[in-house]
XYZ file of C-alpha atoms in Angstrom:
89
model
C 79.551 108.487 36.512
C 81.372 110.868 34.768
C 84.281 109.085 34.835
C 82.683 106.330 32.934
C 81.434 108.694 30.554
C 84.443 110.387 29.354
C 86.451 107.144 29.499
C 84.063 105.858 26.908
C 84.452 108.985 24.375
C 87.945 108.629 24.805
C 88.154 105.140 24.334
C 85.307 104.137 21.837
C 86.720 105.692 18.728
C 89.692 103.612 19.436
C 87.929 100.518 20.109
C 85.757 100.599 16.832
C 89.508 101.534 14.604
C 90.956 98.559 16.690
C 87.701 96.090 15.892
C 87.835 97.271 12.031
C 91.418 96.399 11.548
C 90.916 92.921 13.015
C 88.288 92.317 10.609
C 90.197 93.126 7.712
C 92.809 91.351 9.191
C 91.040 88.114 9.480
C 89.232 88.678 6.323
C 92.911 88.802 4.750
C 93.849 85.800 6.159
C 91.053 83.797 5.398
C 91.294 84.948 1.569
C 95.317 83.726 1.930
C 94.385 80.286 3.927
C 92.186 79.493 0.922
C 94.969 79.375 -1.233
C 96.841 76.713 0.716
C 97.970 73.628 -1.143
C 96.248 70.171 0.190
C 99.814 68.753 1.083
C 100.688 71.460 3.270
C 97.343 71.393 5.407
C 98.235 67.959 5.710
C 101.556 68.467 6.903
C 99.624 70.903 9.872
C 97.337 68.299 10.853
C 94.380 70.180 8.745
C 91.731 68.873 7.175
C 89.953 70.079 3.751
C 86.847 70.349 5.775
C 88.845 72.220 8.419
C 89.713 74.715 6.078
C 86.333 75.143 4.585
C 84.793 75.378 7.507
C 87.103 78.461 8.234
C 87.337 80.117 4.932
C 83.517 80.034 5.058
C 83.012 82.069 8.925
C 82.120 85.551 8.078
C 84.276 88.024 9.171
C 83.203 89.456 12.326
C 83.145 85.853 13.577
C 86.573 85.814 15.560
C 87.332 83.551 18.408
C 89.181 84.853 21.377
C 91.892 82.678 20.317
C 92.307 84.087 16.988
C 91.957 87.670 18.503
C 95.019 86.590 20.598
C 96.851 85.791 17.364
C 96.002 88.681 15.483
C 96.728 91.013 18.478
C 100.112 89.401 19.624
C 101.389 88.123 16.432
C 105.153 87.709 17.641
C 103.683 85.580 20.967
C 101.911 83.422 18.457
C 104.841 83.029 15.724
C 106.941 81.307 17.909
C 104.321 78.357 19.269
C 103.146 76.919 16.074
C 102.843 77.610 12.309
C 100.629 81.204 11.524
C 97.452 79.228 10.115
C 97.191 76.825 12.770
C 97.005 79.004 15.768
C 94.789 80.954 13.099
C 91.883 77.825 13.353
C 91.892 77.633 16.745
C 88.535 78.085 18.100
């Protein structure tokens, strides 16, 4: 019991820092991904509505795909382009 209880003080600060910075993270992103030209969506395989439809998500809304991304950026860099892995839901 106590165990528990300590590992949460310990741990919860952390946890909301950690949760904050992905949501300005993704909020950042977003703001950049609506800037992206129509011809180079196409060239990802995106579509306008795509994007939309991802620019639009509020920010706390962050799939456990995207969390991947945004916590393991160099595991993610590699596989395809930044935005794409980005809309993955």
């Amino acid at each position: 019991m106590f165990d528990s209880f300590f590992h949460s003080i310990f741990t919860g600060p952390a946890r909301a820092a950690e949760t904050l910075r992905l949501w300005v993270e993704v909020r950042r992103r977003r703001r950049e991904m609506a800037e992206v030209s129509p011809r180079l969506l196409a060239d990802m395989g995106i579509s306008p509505e795509e994007l939309k439809a991802e620019v639009e998500r509020p920010f706390w809304d962050i799939s456990e795909a995207e969390r991947e991304a945004l916590s393991n950026p160099q595991t993610h860099a590699a596989q395809s382009h930044p935005l794409r892995s980005f809309l993955v839901r």
